[in-house]
Coordinates of C-alpha atoms in Angstrom, one line a residue:
Chain A
M1138 CA -9.0 44.4 80.6
N1139 CA -5.6 43.9 79.2
V1140 CA -5.2 41.3 76.5
I1141 CA -1.5 41.6 76.5
E1142 CA 0.6 42.5 79.5
I1143 CA 4.3 42.7 79.0
K1144 CA 6.5 43.3 82.0
N1145 CA 10.3 44.0 81.8
L1146 CA 10.6 41.6 78.9
T1147 CA 14.2 41.0 78.1
K1148 CA 15.9 38.9 75.5
T1149 CA 19.6 38.9 74.8
Y1150 CA 21.4 36.9 72.3
G1151 CA 25.1 36.8 73.2
K1152 CA 26.5 40.0 71.8
A1153 CA 23.7 40.9 69.5
R1154 CA 21.1 43.2 70.9
G1155 CA 17.7 41.8 71.6
I1156 CA 15.2 43.6 73.6
T1157 CA 15.7 45.2 77.0
N1158 CA 13.1 45.7 79.7
I1159 CA 10.1 46.0 77.4
S1160 CA 6.8 46.8 79.2
F1161 CA 3.5 47.7 77.8
N1162 CA -0.1 46.6 77.8
V1163 CA -2.6 46.1 75.1
E1164 CA -6.2 46.6 76.1
E1165 CA -9.1 44.5 74.9
G1166 CA -10.6 45.7 71.7
E1167 CA -7.9 48.1 70.6
I1168 CA -5.7 48.2 67.6
F1169 CA -2.3 48.7 69.0
G1170 CA 0.5 49.8 66.8
F1171 CA 4.1 48.6 67.4
I1172 CA 6.4 50.8 65.5
G1173 CA 10.1 51.1 65.1
P1174 CA 12.8 50.9 62.5
N1175 CA 14.0 47.5 61.1
G1176 CA 16.0 45.6 63.7
A1177 CA 14.6 47.6 66.7
G1178 CA 13.2 44.5 68.3
K1179 CA 9.6 44.3 67.1
S1180 CA 9.9 40.8 65.8
T1181 CA 11.8 39.6 68.8
T1182 CA 9.0 40.9 71.1
I1183 CA 6.4 39.3 69.0
R1184 CA 8.2 36.0 68.7
T1185 CA 8.5 36.0 72.5
L1186 CA 4.8 36.6 72.9
L1187 CA 4.2 33.6 70.7
S1188 CA 6.7 31.5 72.6
L1189 CA 8.7 30.9 69.5
I1190 CA 11.7 32.2 71.5
Y1191 CA 12.1 32.3 75.2
P1192 CA 12.8 35.5 77.2
T1193 CA 15.9 35.8 79.3
G1194 CA 14.1 38.1 81.7
G1195 CA 10.7 39.5 82.6
S1196 CA 7.4 38.0 81.6
A1197 CA 4.5 38.4 79.3
K1198 CA 0.8 37.5 79.7
I1199 CA -1.8 37.0 77.1
F1200 CA -5.5 36.7 78.2
G1201 CA -4.1 36.8 81.7
K1202 CA -2.0 33.6 81.2
D1203 CA 1.7 33.3 81.0
C1204 CA 2.6 33.2 77.4
I1205 CA 5.3 30.6 77.8
E1206 CA 3.7 28.2 80.2
S1207 CA 0.2 28.3 78.6
A1208 CA 1.4 28.8 75.1
H1209 CA -0.7 26.1 73.4
E1210 CA -3.8 27.2 75.3
I1211 CA -3.4 30.8 74.4
A1212 CA -2.7 29.9 70.8
K1213 CA -6.3 28.8 70.3
D1214 CA -7.4 32.4 70.3
I1215 CA -4.4 33.9 68.5
G1216 CA -4.1 34.6 64.8
Y1217 CA -0.6 35.2 63.7
L1218 CA 0.6 36.6 60.4
P1219 CA 4.4 36.6 60.1
S1220 CA 6.2 39.1 57.9
E1221 CA 7.5 36.4 55.6
V1222 CA 5.0 33.7 54.7
F1223 CA 6.3 30.4 53.5
Y1224 CA 4.0 27.4 53.5
Y1225 CA 4.4 23.8 52.6
D1226 CA 4.9 24.3 48.9
N1227 CA 3.5 21.3 47.3
M1228 CA 0.1 21.9 48.8
K1229 CA -3.0 23.5 47.3
V1230 CA -4.2 26.6 49.1
M1231 CA -7.3 24.8 50.1
D1232 CA -5.3 21.9 51.6
L1233 CA -3.1 24.2 53.6
L1234 CA -6.1 26.1 55.0
K1235 CA -7.8 22.8 55.9
Y1236 CA -4.6 21.7 57.6
S1237 CA -4.5 25.0 59.5
A1238 CA -8.2 24.8 60.4
S1239 CA -7.7 21.2 61.7
F1240 CA -5.7 22.6 64.7
Y1241 CA -8.7 24.4 66.0
K1242 CA -11.6 22.5 67.3
K1243 CA -14.3 24.3 65.4
D1244 CA -15.7 24.4 61.9
C1245 CA -13.9 27.1 60.0
W1246 CA -15.0 26.3 56.6
K1247 CA -17.6 29.1 56.2
R1248 CA -15.1 31.6 57.4
I1249 CA -12.4 30.4 55.0
M1250 CA -14.8 30.9 52.1
E1251 CA -15.8 34.4 53.3
L1252 CA -12.2 35.4 53.8
A1253 CA -11.1 34.0 50.4
E1254 CA -13.9 35.9 48.8
I1255 CA -12.9 39.2 50.5
M1256 CA -9.2 38.8 49.7
D1257 CA -9.9 37.5 46.2
L1258 CA -7.9 34.3 46.7
D1259 CA -8.1 31.2 44.4
L1260 CA -8.3 28.2 46.7
N1261 CA -7.4 25.7 44.0
K1262 CA -4.0 26.9 43.1
K1263 CA -0.8 25.4 44.4
I1264 CA 1.0 27.5 46.9
D1265 CA 4.2 27.0 44.9
D1266 CA 2.7 28.9 41.9
L1267 CA 1.5 31.9 43.9
S1268 CA 3.0 35.3 43.7
L1269 CA 4.4 36.9 46.9
G1270 CA 1.2 39.0 47.3
N1271 CA -1.0 36.0 46.9
K1272 CA 1.1 34.0 49.4
K1273 CA 0.5 36.9 51.8
K1274 CA -3.2 36.5 51.2
V1275 CA -3.0 32.9 52.1
G1276 CA -1.3 34.0 55.3
I1277 CA -4.0 36.5 56.1
V1278 CA -6.8 33.9 55.6
Q1279 CA -4.8 31.4 57.6
G1280 CA -4.4 33.9 60.4
L1281 CA -8.0 34.8 60.6
L1282 CA -9.9 31.7 59.8
H1283 CA -10.5 30.6 63.3
D1284 CA -11.9 34.0 64.5
P1285 CA -9.1 34.7 66.9
K1286 CA -9.6 37.1 69.8
L1287 CA -6.1 38.4 69.4
I1288 CA -4.5 39.0 66.0
I1289 CA -0.8 39.5 65.9
L1290 CA 0.6 41.0 62.7
D1291 CA 4.3 41.4 62.0
E1292 CA 4.8 43.8 59.2
P1293 CA 1.8 42.4 57.3
T1294 CA 1.4 44.6 54.3
S1295 CA 4.7 44.0 52.4
G1296 CA 3.9 42.5 49.1
L1297 CA 0.2 43.5 49.0
D1298 CA -0.8 45.9 46.3
P1299 CA -2.5 49.1 47.5
L1300 CA -6.0 47.9 46.6
M1301 CA -5.5 44.7 48.6
Q1302 CA -3.9 46.6 51.4
Q1303 CA -7.0 48.7 51.6
K1304 CA -9.2 45.6 51.7
F1305 CA -7.0 44.1 54.3
F1306 CA -7.3 47.1 56.5
E1307 CA -11.1 47.2 56.1
L1308 CA -11.1 43.5 57.1
L1309 CA -9.0 44.3 60.2
E1310 CA -11.3 47.1 61.1
Q1311 CA -14.3 44.8 60.7
V1312 CA -12.9 42.0 62.9
N1313 CA -11.9 44.7 65.4
K1314 CA -15.4 46.0 65.6
K1315 CA -16.6 42.4 66.3
G1316 CA -14.3 42.5 69.3
A1317 CA -10.9 41.3 68.2
T1318 CA -7.8 42.9 69.6
I1319 CA -5.0 43.6 67.2
L1320 CA -1.3 44.1 67.7
F1321 CA 0.1 45.6 64.5
S1322 CA 3.8 45.8 64.0
S1323 CA 5.1 48.0 61.3
H1324 CA 7.8 50.4 60.2
I1325 CA 5.5 52.2 57.9
L1326 CA 4.0 55.1 59.8
S1327 CA 1.1 55.9 57.5
E1328 CA -0.3 52.4 58.1
V1329 CA -0.2 52.8 61.8
Q1330 CA -1.7 56.3 61.6
R1331 CA -4.5 54.9 59.5
L1332 CA -5.4 51.9 61.8
C1333 CA -4.2 52.2 65.3
D1334 CA -5.6 53.7 68.5
R1335 CA -2.3 53.6 70.4
V1336 CA 1.3 52.9 69.6
A1337 CA 4.4 51.8 71.3
I1338 CA 7.5 53.1 69.8
I1339 CA 10.5 50.8 70.0
K1340 CA 14.1 51.8 69.3
E1341 CA 17.3 49.8 69.7
G1342 CA 15.5 47.2 71.8
Q1343 CA 13.8 49.6 74.2
I1344 CA 10.4 51.2 74.4
V1345 CA 10.7 54.9 73.9
Q1346 CA 7.1 55.8 74.3
V1347 CA 3.6 54.4 74.5
E1348 CA 0.9 56.9 73.6
K1349 CA -2.4 57.5 71.9
I1350 CA -1.9 58.5 68.4
S1351 CA -4.1 61.5 68.9
I1352 CA -2.1 62.7 71.9
L1353 CA 1.2 62.1 70.1
K1354 CA 0.0 64.5 67.5
E1355 CA -1.4 67.1 70.0
N1356 CA 1.7 67.1 72.1
N1357 CA 3.8 67.9 69.2
H1358 CA 5.0 70.9 67.3
K1359 CA 2.9 72.8 64.9
K1360 CA 4.5 74.3 61.9
F1361 CA 3.9 78.0 61.5
K1362 CA 4.6 79.9 58.3
I1363 CA 3.7 83.6 58.2
E1364 CA 3.9 86.0 55.3
T1365 CA 4.0 89.6 56.3
K1366 CA 4.0 93.0 54.7
E1367 CA 7.1 94.2 56.3
K1368 CA 10.2 92.2 57.2
I1369 CA 10.1 91.0 60.8
S1370 CA 13.1 90.2 62.9
P1371 CA 13.3 86.6 64.1
A1372 CA 13.6 88.1 67.6
F1373 CA 10.0 89.1 67.5
F1374 CA 8.9 85.5 68.1
Q1375 CA 11.1 84.9 71.0
L1376 CA 8.5 83.0 73.0
A1377 CA 8.6 80.0 75.2
G1378 CA 7.9 76.9 73.0
V1379 CA 9.1 78.5 69.7
N1380 CA 11.9 76.8 67.9
N1381 CA 13.8 76.8 64.6
V1382 CA 12.8 80.4 63.7
E1383 CA 13.8 81.1 60.1
A1384 CA 13.2 84.4 58.3
H1385 CA 13.4 84.9 54.6
D1386 CA 12.5 88.3 53.2
D1387 CA 8.9 88.7 54.1
T1388 CA 8.2 85.2 55.4
I1389 CA 9.0 83.8 58.8
S1390 CA 8.6 80.2 59.8
F1391 CA 9.0 78.4 63.1
L1392 CA 7.9 75.3 65.1
F1393 CA 5.7 75.8 68.1
R1394 CA 4.7 73.7 71.0
G1395 CA 2.5 74.9 73.8
D1396 CA -0.5 77.0 74.3
I1397 CA -1.5 78.2 70.9
N1398 CA -3.1 81.4 72.2
T1399 CA 0.2 83.0 73.1
V1400 CA 1.3 82.8 69.5
M1401 CA -2.0 84.0 68.2
R1402 CA -1.9 87.1 70.4
K1403 CA 1.6 87.8 69.3
M1404 CA 0.6 87.5 65.7
A1405 CA -2.2 89.9 66.2
E1406 CA 0.4 92.6 66.6
I1407 CA 1.7 92.3 63.1
D1408 CA 0.3 92.9 59.6
I1409 CA -0.2 89.4 58.1
V1410 CA -0.6 88.7 54.4
N1411 CA -0.9 85.0 54.6
L1412 CA -0.7 82.3 57.2
W1413 CA -0.1 78.5 57.3
I1414 CA -0.4 76.3 60.4
E1415 CA 0.4 72.7 59.7
E1416 CA 0.0 69.6 61.8
P1417 CA 3.2 67.7 61.5
D1418 CA 2.6 64.2 60.2
L1419 CA 3.6 61.2 62.2
E1420 CA 6.7 60.8 60.1
E1421 CA 8.1 64.0 61.5
I1422 CA 7.0 63.1 65.1
F1423 CA 8.7 59.8 64.9
M1424 CA 11.7 61.0 63.2
H1425 CA 13.2 62.3 66.3
Y1426 CA 12.8 58.9 68.0
Y1427 CA 14.3 57.3 65.0
V1428 CA 17.4 59.4 64.6
K1429 CA 20.1 58.0 66.8
E1430 CA 21.4 60.3 69.3
A1431 CA 24.8 61.6 68.1
Chain B
M1254 CA -3.4 13.3 64.8
N1255 CA -3.5 15.9 62.0
I1256 CA 0.2 16.5 62.2
F1257 CA 0.9 12.7 62.1
L1258 CA -1.3 12.2 59.0
Y1259 CA 0.1 15.3 57.3
E1260 CA 3.7 14.2 57.9
L1261 CA 3.0 10.6 56.8
K1262 CA 1.7 11.9 53.6
A1263 CA 4.7 14.2 53.1
Y1264 CA 7.0 11.2 53.5
R1265 CA 5.0 9.1 51.1
K1266 CA 7.2 9.6 48.1
S1267 CA 10.5 9.2 49.8
T1268 CA 9.3 6.1 51.6
L1269 CA 8.2 4.5 48.3
V1270 CA 11.5 5.3 46.7
W1271 CA 13.6 3.9 49.5
T1272 CA 11.4 0.8 49.8
F1273 CA 11.8 0.0 46.1
S1274 CA 15.5 0.7 46.2
L1275 CA 16.0 -1.7 49.1
L1276 CA 13.9 -4.3 47.2
A1277 CA 15.9 -3.8 44.1
I1278 CA 19.2 -4.3 46.0
V1279 CA 18.0 -7.5 47.7
T1280 CA 16.5 -8.8 44.4
M1281 CA 19.7 -8.2 42.6
F1282 CA 22.0 -9.8 45.2
M1283 CA 19.7 -12.7 45.7
S1284 CA 19.6 -13.4 42.0
F1285 CA 23.4 -14.1 42.2
Y1286 CA 22.9 -16.7 44.8
P1287 CA 22.1 -19.7 42.7
S1288 CA 25.2 -19.4 40.6
I1289 CA 27.4 -18.6 43.6
S1290 CA 26.1 -21.6 45.6
K1291 CA 26.7 -23.9 42.6
D1292 CA 30.4 -22.9 42.4
I1293 CA 30.9 -22.2 46.1
D1294 CA 34.1 -24.2 46.3
Q1295 CA 35.9 -22.1 43.7
F1296 CA 34.3 -19.0 45.1
T1297 CA 35.6 -19.8 48.5
K1298 CA 39.1 -20.4 47.1
L1299 CA 39.0 -17.1 45.4
L1300 CA 38.0 -15.3 48.5
E1301 CA 40.7 -17.1 50.6
G1302 CA 43.1 -15.1 48.5
F1303 CA 42.1 -12.0 50.4
P1304 CA 43.8 -11.4 53.8
E1305 CA 41.5 -12.2 56.7
P1306 CA 41.1 -8.6 58.0
V1307 CA 39.8 -7.5 54.6
R1308 CA 37.3 -10.3 54.5
K1309 CA 36.1 -9.4 57.9
A1310 CA 35.9 -5.8 57.0
F1311 CA 33.6 -6.6 54.1
G1312 CA 31.6 -9.1 56.1
L1313 CA 32.7 -12.2 54.2
Q1314 CA 32.3 -15.3 56.3
L1315 CA 33.8 -18.1 54.2
D1316 CA 32.3 -21.1 56.1
N1317 CA 28.7 -20.1 55.5
M1318 CA 28.8 -18.2 52.2
G1319 CA 27.3 -21.2 50.5
T1320 CA 24.2 -21.2 52.6
I1321 CA 21.4 -18.9 51.8
M1322 CA 21.4 -17.3 55.2
G1323 CA 25.1 -16.9 55.1
F1324 CA 24.9 -15.2 51.7
Y1325 CA 21.9 -13.1 52.8
S1326 CA 23.8 -11.9 55.8
Y1327 CA 26.8 -10.9 53.7
M1328 CA 24.7 -8.7 51.4
F1329 CA 22.7 -7.5 54.3
L1330 CA 25.6 -5.3 55.4
Y1331 CA 25.0 -3.1 52.3
L1332 CA 21.3 -3.1 52.9
T1333 CA 21.8 -1.7 56.3
L1334 CA 24.1 1.0 54.9
C1335 CA 21.3 2.1 52.6
G1336 CA 18.7 1.8 55.3
A1337 CA 20.8 3.8 57.7
I1338 CA 20.9 6.7 55.2
Q1339 CA 17.1 6.5 54.9
G1340 CA 16.8 6.6 58.7
M1341 CA 19.3 9.4 59.1
N1342 CA 17.7 11.5 56.3
L1343 CA 14.3 11.2 58.0
G1344 CA 15.7 12.0 61.4
I1345 CA 17.5 15.1 60.3
S1346 CA 14.5 16.3 58.2
V1347 CA 11.9 15.9 60.9
L1348 CA 12.6 19.3 62.4
S1349 CA 15.1 21.0 60.1
K1350 CA 12.8 21.0 57.2
E1351 CA 10.5 23.2 59.1
T1352 CA 13.3 25.7 59.6
R1353 CA 14.4 25.4 56.0
D1354 CA 11.0 25.9 54.5
K1355 CA 10.2 28.5 57.2
T1356 CA 7.1 26.7 58.2
A1357 CA 8.1 26.5 61.8
D1358 CA 6.2 29.7 62.5
F1359 CA 3.1 28.2 61.1
L1360 CA 3.3 25.0 63.1
L1361 CA 4.5 26.4 66.4
T1362 CA 1.9 29.1 66.7
K1363 CA -0.9 26.5 66.5
P1364 CA -2.5 25.4 69.7
V1365 CA -0.3 22.3 70.2
T1366 CA 2.6 21.8 72.5
R1367 CA 6.1 21.2 71.2
V1368 CA 6.1 17.8 72.8
N1369 CA 3.0 16.8 70.8
I1370 CA 4.5 18.2 67.6
L1371 CA 7.7 16.3 68.0
T1372 CA 5.9 13.1 69.0
A1373 CA 3.5 13.3 66.1
K1374 CA 6.3 13.9 63.7
L1375 CA 8.5 11.1 65.1
M1376 CA 5.5 8.7 65.0
A1377 CA 5.1 9.5 61.3
T1378 CA 8.8 8.8 60.6
A1379 CA 8.7 5.6 62.6
V1380 CA 5.6 4.4 60.7
S1381 CA 7.4 5.2 57.4
L1382 CA 10.3 3.1 58.5
I1383 CA 8.1 0.2 59.7
L1384 CA 6.2 0.2 56.4
T1385 CA 9.5 0.2 54.5
N1386 CA 10.6 -2.8 56.6
A1387 CA 7.4 -4.7 56.3
V1388 CA 7.4 -4.4 52.5
Y1389 CA 11.1 -5.2 52.4
M1390 CA 10.7 -8.3 54.5
I1391 CA 7.9 -9.7 52.4
G1392 CA 9.8 -9.0 49.2
A1393 CA 13.1 -10.3 50.5
G1394 CA 11.4 -13.4 51.9
M1395 CA 9.8 -14.1 48.6
M1396 CA 13.1 -13.7 46.8
A1397 CA 14.9 -16.0 49.3
S1398 CA 12.3 -18.7 48.9
Q1399 CA 12.7 -18.4 45.1
V1400 CA 16.4 -18.9 45.0
K1401 CA 17.0 -21.1 48.0
T1402 CA 18.9 -24.4 47.4
E1403 CA 18.2 -25.8 50.8
D1404 CA 15.7 -25.0 53.5
Y1405 CA 16.4 -22.2 55.9
S1406 CA 15.1 -21.1 59.2
M1407 CA 12.3 -18.5 58.8
K1408 CA 13.0 -17.3 62.4
I1409 CA 16.6 -16.5 61.5
F1410 CA 15.6 -14.8 58.3
V1411 CA 13.2 -12.6 60.2
M1412 CA 15.7 -11.9 63.0
I1413 CA 18.4 -10.8 60.5
S1414 CA 16.0 -8.7 58.6
L1415 CA 14.6 -7.0 61.7
T1416 CA 18.0 -5.6 62.5
L1417 CA 17.5 -3.3 59.5
L1418 CA 14.7 -1.6 61.4
F1419 CA 16.8 -1.4 64.6
I1420 CA 19.7 0.2 62.7
Q1421 CA 17.3 2.6 61.0
L1422 CA 15.7 3.6 64.2
I1423 CA 19.2 4.3 65.8
F1424 CA 20.1 6.5 62.8
L1425 CA 16.7 8.2 62.9
V1426 CA 17.2 9.4 66.5
L1427 CA 20.9 10.3 65.8
G1428 CA 19.7 12.4 62.9
L1429 CA 17.0 14.0 65.1
L1430 CA 19.6 14.8 67.8
L1431 CA 21.9 16.4 65.2
S1432 CA 19.2 18.6 63.8
V1433 CA 18.1 19.8 67.2
L1434 CA 21.6 20.5 68.5
F1435 CA 23.0 22.2 65.3
A1436 CA 20.9 25.2 64.4
R1437 CA 20.8 25.1 60.6
I1438 CA 21.4 22.1 58.5
K1439 CA 21.3 23.3 54.9
S1440 CA 21.8 20.0 53.1
V1441 CA 20.3 17.0 54.7
L1442 CA 21.9 14.5 52.4
T1443 CA 25.4 15.7 52.8
V1444 CA 25.3 15.5 56.6
S1445 CA 23.5 12.1 56.6
L1446 CA 25.8 10.5 54.1
G1447 CA 28.8 11.8 56.0
V1448 CA 27.7 10.5 59.3
V1449 CA 26.4 7.2 58.0
F1450 CA 29.6 6.4 56.0
C1451 CA 31.7 7.5 59.0
F1452 CA 30.0 4.9 61.2
F1453 CA 30.1 2.4 58.4
F1454 CA 33.9 2.7 58.1
I1455 CA 34.3 2.6 61.9
G1456 CA 32.3 -0.5 61.7
M1457 CA 34.6 -2.0 59.1
L1458 CA 37.6 -1.2 61.1
A1459 CA 36.1 -2.6 64.3
A1460 CA 35.3 -5.8 62.4
T1461 CA 39.0 -6.4 61.5
G1462 CA 40.4 -6.0 65.0
G1463 CA 38.5 -8.8 66.8
D1464 CA 38.3 -6.5 69.8
E1465 CA 34.7 -6.9 70.9
A1466 CA 34.6 -3.5 72.7
K1467 CA 35.3 -1.7 69.5
R1468 CA 32.0 -2.9 68.1
F1469 CA 30.2 -0.5 70.5
L1470 CA 31.5 2.4 68.4
S1471 CA 29.4 1.6 65.3
P1472 CA 25.7 0.8 65.3
F1473 CA 26.4 -1.3 62.2
K1474 CA 28.2 -3.8 64.3
Y1475 CA 25.5 -4.2 67.0
F1476 CA 24.0 -7.1 65.2
D1477 CA 26.4 -9.8 64.2
T1478 CA 24.6 -11.9 61.6
A1479 CA 27.0 -14.8 62.2
Y1480 CA 26.0 -14.8 65.9
I1481 CA 22.3 -14.6 65.0
I1482 CA 22.6 -17.6 62.6
E1483 CA 24.5 -19.6 65.2
H1484 CA 22.5 -18.8 68.3
S1485 CA 19.1 -17.6 67.0
S1486 CA 19.3 -14.6 69.3
Y1487 CA 20.7 -11.1 69.5
E1488 CA 23.6 -10.2 71.6
A1489 CA 22.2 -8.6 74.7
P1490 CA 24.9 -6.0 75.5
Y1491 CA 24.8 -4.6 71.9
L1492 CA 21.0 -4.7 71.8
L1493 CA 21.0 -2.7 75.1
A1494 CA 23.5 -0.3 73.7
G1495 CA 21.2 0.3 70.7
I1496 CA 18.2 0.9 73.0
G1497 CA 20.3 3.1 75.2
I1498 CA 21.4 5.3 72.3
I1499 CA 17.8 5.6 71.1
A1500 CA 16.5 6.5 74.6
A1501 CA 19.3 9.0 75.3
S1502 CA 19.0 10.7 72.0
L1503 CA 15.3 10.9 72.2
I1504 CA 15.4 12.4 75.7
T1505 CA 18.1 14.9 74.8
S1506 CA 16.2 15.9 71.6
Y1507 CA 12.9 16.4 73.4
I1508 CA 14.6 18.6 76.1
A1509 CA 16.6 20.6 73.6
Y1510 CA 13.6 21.1 71.3
M1511 CA 11.4 22.3 74.2
K1512 CA 14.0 25.0 75.1
K1513 CA 15.0 25.9 71.6
D1514 CA 14.5 29.4 70.2
I1515 CA 12.8 29.3 66.8
H1516 CA 14.2 32.2 64.8
A1517 CA 12.7 33.6 61.7
G1518 CA 14.2 32.6 58.4

């Protein structure tokens, strides 16, 4: 079942670019990454899903209901953590969380205590006095306290120290195991690689690709570096799928994409001293989506 | 209900401050009354020295300055000026403070409709204003009965005092309308002072002319205290104009707020 269905979603603001014809689905129970550089349209898409802004074209459904018409109904089961958290300053953390919980018709108190414990959050402090990281924690607890079925995170990790980030990811994995679907927007690739099952890549307001992380990695180049006894001419590796051949003295390196056996057979013909085959990291995979076409 | 209570609590401090300011003004003015009413003949002579348009602009009505209701209605002009600022401040803040404090995301992603949010918030501001007026009216009533030199009609006193609430409500919805239509209001006080004083001066000008139609231009002139004292009633066309402004501003604000895009910080 699809928890989120986005169809041809478009939002234009006068001259400024918004998003154009965005379509993708997020299935129940998955952690879906939404990745792209700053200003690509991630927040615009998310804010439309939350009906904070209204689309100029297309539609989006959450839990099968139109996300504009049924916004307040859907919101019962959504937990949202914005990239910048600012809450009513002259409140204590506890009062804010109570206020937040008062919108949901269930008792959230036990969950608040659990979450505060996990995130190491002092409930008696004034929000005014909290550091950025601690405000972020308030945001996290606030977003999860009603056990939402769908959690929408817009660049959630900024301001969290690595230890807290780790705890936060563990927390997300935990609620995901219990059945929550997560939409995780980020421009930090390692986060997405660590958490997500699938990703949508957005660039300049358009979806470039929606793919499983594992497939993205499989489909991509492998980096070969071979050290040989004798110098080999770059022409030797003229095979389909080989790119960027570089030869220096007795090493030769290239990128390869395709059936790995063909390269292996070719390599068997030469005398090898050492061999490196590397998986490119996501960084390198995404880089070619990121770089603007010249 | 939770939004209403939260908002009411948030306005607690400013409501107290405004209420006490209004009380302080009325106490101060009223404490002048005994000495003015004693020397009213000389006082009238002094004021006659001013040209009539100036007197009208400042709301000075010579024939009843010596009565407590006449004196009260003269100073009341300045109370409504204060009250209008309070109303306008509230009206502008209702929605714009959520944008300024970036709490709009918090509130609008909760399972409530925008209509309910706006209604709850407006109810809280209206209750703040009503409380201000209730306390004010009791305080002003006590002060008036302390300094009175002759009996006065309680009905007229209440009717004059009630116009403060009317004027505040008009400025409340005007403020709301401004904040919905103009995306970002950085400084509430500057805008509200500007608008309120603008209407106040328009009101002063309208008062000098004697052209009744001009009075429609400024909510400050919708309730003519001299008329109220004389007829014990409000003037229907202006009362309707006030109600019309409130209704139209509310409807426009609701529609605009429903359709508005809420942008991040």
